[in-house]
Every structure is written in C-alpha cells, then in structure tokens.
C-alpha cells in the first residue's frame, strides 16, 4: 500500500541517514504514512506533507526563519497546497523550496 511504502521509506532513511536529519526526515515520512492511502487525492497528500512538516517543527522546536530544513519545507507545503494537479504541485513545491 502507499502508506506501507512511505513507512518503509521512513525506516530506510532512519537506518541509513546519520545525525539529526535522518531522525527528522523519518518522523516526517512516518507522519505522512499515517495520513495517506492508496486512493488519496492531492488535498490529502498536501495535508500529509503539511502534517509531516509540522511534526518536524514541533519535535525540533524550530520554525521558519531559523535556518533549518523548515525554511525549504514550509514554502514547499504552501506551494503544494495551491495547485490542482500533482505535476504542478511537485514543480511549485520544488521551486518554492529553493
């Protein structure tokens, strides 16, 4: 299932990425996995990505402007939420994260 695949990605990242980043990315993907399903729509993916980003912020205590990964993730989430197709959402999120 989609959720299982995202959960497996979280486990792989946690096992093979050192430092705090690995843990934070794993938490992000575990949160996403708890929300997505095989038939979820773009809005659900956007909500899952936002929830994952919020999980990082809550755990690490950082917010946008603190020179962390959140400075890329929060703008990417906002861009993702504004689009109506997955292709456009991914492009907009990628641009916003730069």
Coordinates of N, CA, C and O in Angstrom, one line a residue:
X1 N 0.8 -1.2 0.0 CA 0.0 0.0 0.0 C 0.9 1.3 0.0 O 2.1 1.2 0.3
X2 N 0.3 2.4 -0.3 CA 1.0 3.6 -0.3 C 1.6 4.0 1.1 O 2.7 4.3 1.2
X3 N 0.7 3.8 2.1 CA 1.1 4.0 3.4 C 2.3 3.2 3.8 O 3.3 3.6 4.4
X4 N 2.3 1.9 3.5 CA 3.4 1.0 3.8 C 4.7 1.4 3.1 O 5.8 1.3 3.7
X5 N 4.5 1.8 1.8 CA 5.7 2.2 1.1 C 6.4 3.5 1.7 O 7.6 3.5 1.9
X6 N 5.6 4.4 2.1 CA 6.1 5.6 2.8 C 6.7 5.3 4.1 O 7.8 5.8 4.5
X7 N 6.1 4.4 4.9 CA 6.6 3.9 6.1 C 7.9 3.2 6.0 O 8.9 3.4 6.7
X8 N 8.1 2.4 4.9 CA 9.3 1.7 4.6 C 10.4 2.7 4.3 O 11.6 2.6 4.7
X9 N 10.0 3.8 3.5 CA 11.0 4.9 3.2 C 11.5 5.5 4.5 O 12.7 5.8 4.7
X10 N 10.6 5.8 5.5 CA 11.0 6.3 6.7 C 12.0 5.5 7.5 O 13.0 5.9 8.0
X11 N 11.7 4.2 7.5 CA 12.6 3.2 8.2 C 14.0 3.2 7.5 O 15.0 3.2 8.2
X12 N 14.0 3.2 6.2 CA 15.3 3.2 5.4 C 16.1 4.5 5.7 O 17.3 4.4 6.0
X13 N 15.4 5.6 5.7 CA 16.1 6.9 6.0 C 16.6 6.9 7.4 O 17.8 7.3 7.6
X14 N 15.8 6.4 8.3 CA 16.3 6.4 9.7 C 17.5 5.5 9.9 O 18.4 5.8 10.7
X15 N 17.6 4.4 9.2 CA 18.6 3.4 9.4 C 19.9 3.8 8.6 O 21.0 3.5 9.0
X16 N 19.8 4.6 7.6 CA 20.9 4.9 6.7 C 21.3 6.4 6.6 O 22.3 6.7 5.9
X17 N 20.6 7.3 7.4 CA 21.0 8.7 7.4 C 21.4 9.0 8.8 O 20.6 8.9 9.7
X18 N 22.6 9.5 8.9 CA 23.1 9.8 10.2 C 22.7 11.1 10.7 O 22.1 11.9 10.0
X19 N 22.9 11.4 12.0 CA 22.6 12.6 12.6 C 21.2 12.9 12.8 O 20.3 12.1 12.6
X20 N 20.9 14.1 13.2 CA 19.6 14.6 13.5 C 18.7 14.6 12.2 O 17.5 14.3 12.3
X21 N 19.3 14.9 11.1 CA 18.5 14.9 9.9 C 17.8 13.6 9.6 O 16.6 13.6 9.2
X22 N 18.4 12.5 9.7 CA 17.8 11.2 9.5 C 16.6 11.0 10.4 O 15.6 10.5 9.9
X23 N 16.7 11.3 11.6 CA 15.6 11.2 12.5 C 14.4 12.1 12.1 O 13.3 11.7 12.1
X24 N 14.8 13.3 11.8 CA 13.7 14.3 11.4 C 13.0 13.9 10.1 O 11.8 14.0 10.1
X25 N 13.8 13.5 9.1 CA 13.1 13.0 7.9 C 12.3 11.8 8.2 O 11.2 11.6 7.6
X26 N 12.8 10.9 9.0 CA 12.0 9.7 9.3 C 10.7 10.0 10.0 O 9.6 9.5 9.7
X27 N 10.7 11.0 10.9 CA 9.5 11.5 11.6 C 8.5 12.1 10.6 O 7.3 11.8 10.6
X28 N 9.1 12.9 9.6 CA 8.3 13.5 8.6 C 7.5 12.4 7.8 O 6.3 12.4 7.6
X29 N 8.3 11.4 7.3 CA 7.7 10.3 6.5 C 6.7 9.4 7.3 O 5.7 8.9 6.7
X30 N 7.0 9.2 8.5 CA 6.1 8.4 9.4 C 4.8 9.1 9.5 O 3.7 8.5 9.5
X31 N 4.8 10.4 9.7 CA 3.6 11.2 9.8 C 2.8 11.2 8.5 O 1.6 11.0 8.5
X32 N 3.5 11.3 7.4 CA 2.9 11.3 6.1 C 2.2 9.9 5.9 O 1.1 9.8 5.5
X33 N 2.9 8.8 6.3 CA 2.4 7.5 6.1 C 1.1 7.3 6.9 O 0.3 6.5 6.5
X34 N 1.0 8.0 8.0 CA -0.2 7.8 8.9 C -1.4 8.5 8.3 O -2.5 8.2 8.7
X35 N -1.2 9.3 7.2 CA -2.4 10.0 6.6 C -2.7 9.5 5.2 O -3.9 9.5 4.9
X36 N -1.7 9.2 4.4 CA -2.0 8.8 3.0 C -2.6 7.4 2.9 O -2.4 6.5 3.8
X37 N -3.3 7.2 1.8 CA -3.8 5.8 1.5 C -3.7 5.6 0.0 O -3.3 6.5 -0.8
X38 N -4.0 4.5 -0.5 CA -3.9 4.1 -1.9 C -4.7 5.0 -2.8 O -4.3 5.3 -4.0
X39 N -5.8 5.5 -2.3 CA -6.7 6.3 -3.2 C -6.8 7.8 -2.7 O -7.8 8.4 -3.0
X40 N -5.8 8.3 -2.0 CA -5.9 9.6 -1.6 C -5.7 10.6 -2.7 O -5.0 10.4 -3.7
X41 N -6.3 11.8 -2.6 CA -6.2 12.8 -3.6 C -5.1 13.8 -3.2 O -4.4 13.7 -2.2
X42 N -5.0 14.8 -4.1 CA -3.9 15.8 -3.9 C -4.0 16.6 -2.6 O -3.1 16.8 -2.0
X43 N -5.3 16.9 -2.2 CA -5.5 17.6 -1.0 C -5.0 16.8 0.2 O -4.4 17.3 1.1
X44 N -5.3 15.5 0.2 CA -4.8 14.6 1.3 C -3.3 14.6 1.3 O -2.7 14.6 2.4
X45 N -2.6 14.5 0.1 CA -1.2 14.5 0.1 C -0.7 15.8 0.7 O 0.3 15.8 1.5
X46 N -1.3 16.9 0.3 CA -0.9 18.2 0.8 C -1.0 18.3 2.3 O -0.1 18.8 3.0
X47 N -2.1 17.8 2.8 CA -2.4 17.7 4.3 C -1.3 16.9 5.0 O -0.8 17.2 6.1
X48 N -1.0 15.7 4.4 CA 0.0 14.8 4.9 C 1.4 15.5 5.0 O 2.1 15.4 6.0
X49 N 1.8 16.2 3.9 CA 3.1 16.8 3.8 C 3.1 18.0 4.9 O 4.1 18.2 5.5
X50 N 2.0 18.7 5.0 CA 2.0 19.7 6.0 C 2.1 19.2 7.4 O 2.8 19.7 8.2
X51 N 1.4 18.1 7.7 CA 1.5 17.4 9.0 C 2.9 16.9 9.3 O 3.4 17.1 10.4
X52 N 3.5 16.4 8.3 CA 4.9 15.9 8.5 C 5.8 17.1 8.8 O 6.7 17.0 9.6
X53 N 5.7 18.2 8.1 CA 6.5 19.4 8.3 C 6.2 19.9 9.7 O 7.2 20.3 10.4
X54 N 5.0 20.0 10.1 CA 4.7 20.4 11.4 C 5.2 19.5 12.5 O 5.7 20.0 13.6
X55 N 5.3 18.2 12.2 CA 5.9 17.3 13.2 C 7.4 17.6 13.4 O 7.9 17.5 14.5
X56 N 8.1 17.9 12.3 CA 9.5 18.3 12.4 C 9.6 19.5 13.3 O 10.5 19.6 14.2
X57 N 8.8 20.5 13.0 CA 8.8 21.8 13.7 C 8.6 21.6 15.2 O 9.3 22.1 16.1
X58 N 7.6 20.8 15.5 CA 7.2 20.5 16.9 C 8.3 19.8 17.7 O 8.6 20.1 18.8
X59 N 8.8 18.7 17.0 CA 9.9 17.9 17.7 C 11.2 18.7 17.9 O 11.7 18.7 19.0
X60 N 11.6 19.4 16.8 CA 12.8 20.1 16.9 C 12.8 21.5 17.5 O 13.8 22.1 17.9
X61 N 11.6 22.0 17.6 CA 11.4 23.4 18.2 C 11.8 24.5 17.3 O 11.8 25.6 17.7
X62 N 12.0 24.2 16.0 CA 12.4 25.2 15.1 C 11.2 25.7 14.3 O 10.1 25.0 14.3
X63 N 11.3 26.8 13.7 CA 10.3 27.4 12.8 C 10.9 28.0 11.6 O 12.1 28.1 11.5
X64 N 10.1 28.5 10.7 CA 10.6 29.1 9.5 C 11.5 30.4 9.9 O 11.1 31.1 10.9
X65 N 12.6 30.5 9.3 CA 13.5 31.6 9.6 C 14.6 31.2 10.5 O 15.5 32.0 10.8
X66 N 14.6 30.0 11.0 CA 15.7 29.5 11.9 C 16.9 28.9 11.2 O 17.7 28.2 11.8
X67 N 16.9 29.0 9.9 CA 18.0 28.4 9.1 C 18.1 26.9 9.2 O 19.1 26.4 9.5
X68 N 16.9 26.3 9.1 CA 16.8 24.8 9.1 C 16.1 24.3 7.9 O 15.7 25.1 7.0
X69 N 15.9 23.0 7.8 CA 15.2 22.4 6.7 C 13.8 23.0 6.6 O 13.2 22.9 5.5
X70 N 13.3 23.5 7.6 CA 11.9 24.0 7.6 C 11.8 25.3 6.7 O 10.8 25.6 6.2
X71 N 13.0 26.0 6.5 CA 12.9 27.1 5.6 C 12.7 26.7 4.2 O 12.2 27.5 3.3
X72 N 12.9 25.5 3.8 CA 12.5 24.9 2.5 C 11.2 24.2 2.5 O 10.4 24.3 1.6
X73 N 10.9 23.5 3.6 CA 9.7 22.7 3.7 C 8.4 23.5 3.8 O 7.5 23.2 3.1
X74 N 8.4 24.5 4.6 CA 7.2 25.3 4.8 C 6.8 26.0 3.5 O 5.6 25.9 3.1
X75 N 7.7 26.7 2.7 CA 7.3 27.2 1.4 C 6.8 26.2 0.4 O 5.9 26.4 -0.4
X76 N 7.5 25.0 0.5 CA 7.1 23.9 -0.4 C 5.7 23.5 -0.1 O 4.9 23.2 -1.1
X77 N 5.3 23.4 1.2 CA 4.0 23.0 1.5 C 3.0 24.0 1.0 O 1.9 23.6 0.4
X78 N 3.2 25.2 1.2 CA 2.3 26.3 0.8 C 2.1 26.2 -0.7 O 1.0 26.4 -1.2
X79 N 3.2 26.0 -1.5 CA 3.1 25.9 -2.9 C 2.3 24.7 -3.3 O 1.4 24.8 -4.2
X80 N 2.5 23.6 -2.7 CA 1.9 22.3 -3.0 C 0.4 22.5 -2.8 O -0.4 22.0 -3.6
X81 N 0.0 23.2 -1.7 CA -1.5 23.3 -1.4 C -2.2 24.2 -2.4 O -3.4 24.0 -2.5
X82 N -1.5 25.0 -3.1 CA -2.2 25.9 -4.1 C -2.5 25.3 -5.4 O -3.2 25.8 -6.2
X83 N -1.9 24.1 -5.7 CA -2.0 23.5 -7.1 C -3.2 22.6 -7.2 O -3.7 22.0 -6.2
X84 N -3.6 22.3 -8.4 CA -4.7 21.4 -8.6 C -4.3 20.1 -9.3 O -5.1 19.2 -9.4
X85 N -3.0 20.0 -9.7 CA -2.6 18.7 -10.2 C -1.3 18.3 -9.6 O -0.5 19.2 -9.1
X86 N -1.0 17.0 -9.5 CA 0.2 16.6 -8.8 C 1.5 17.1 -9.5 O 2.4 17.5 -8.9
X87 N 1.5 17.1 -10.8 CA 2.6 17.5 -11.6 C 2.9 19.0 -11.3 O 4.1 19.3 -10.9
X88 N 1.9 19.8 -11.3 CA 2.1 21.2 -11.0 C 2.5 21.4 -9.5 O 3.3 22.3 -9.2
X89 N 1.9 20.6 -8.6 CA 2.2 20.7 -7.2 C 3.7 20.4 -6.9 O 4.3 21.1 -6.2
X90 N 4.2 19.4 -7.6 CA 5.6 19.0 -7.4 C 6.5 20.1 -7.9 O 7.5 20.4 -7.3
X91 N 6.2 20.6 -9.1 CA 7.0 21.7 -9.7 C 7.0 22.9 -8.8 O 8.1 23.5 -8.5
X92 N 5.8 23.3 -8.3 CA 5.7 24.5 -7.5 C 6.4 24.3 -6.2 O 7.1 25.2 -5.7
X93 N 6.3 23.2 -5.6 CA 6.9 22.9 -4.3 C 8.4 22.9 -4.4 O 9.1 23.4 -3.6
X94 N 8.9 22.3 -5.5 CA 10.3 22.3 -5.8 C 10.9 23.7 -5.9 O 12.0 24.0 -5.4
X95 N 10.2 24.5 -6.7 CA 10.7 25.9 -6.8 C 10.6 26.7 -5.5 O 11.5 27.4 -5.2
X96 N 9.6 26.5 -4.8 CA 9.4 27.2 -3.5 C 10.5 26.8 -2.5 O 10.8 27.6 -1.6
X97 N 10.9 25.6 -2.6 CA 11.9 25.1 -1.6 C 13.3 25.6 -1.8 O 14.2 25.5 -1.0
X98 N 13.6 26.2 -3.0 CA 14.9 26.7 -3.3 C 15.3 27.9 -2.5 O 14.6 28.7 -2.1

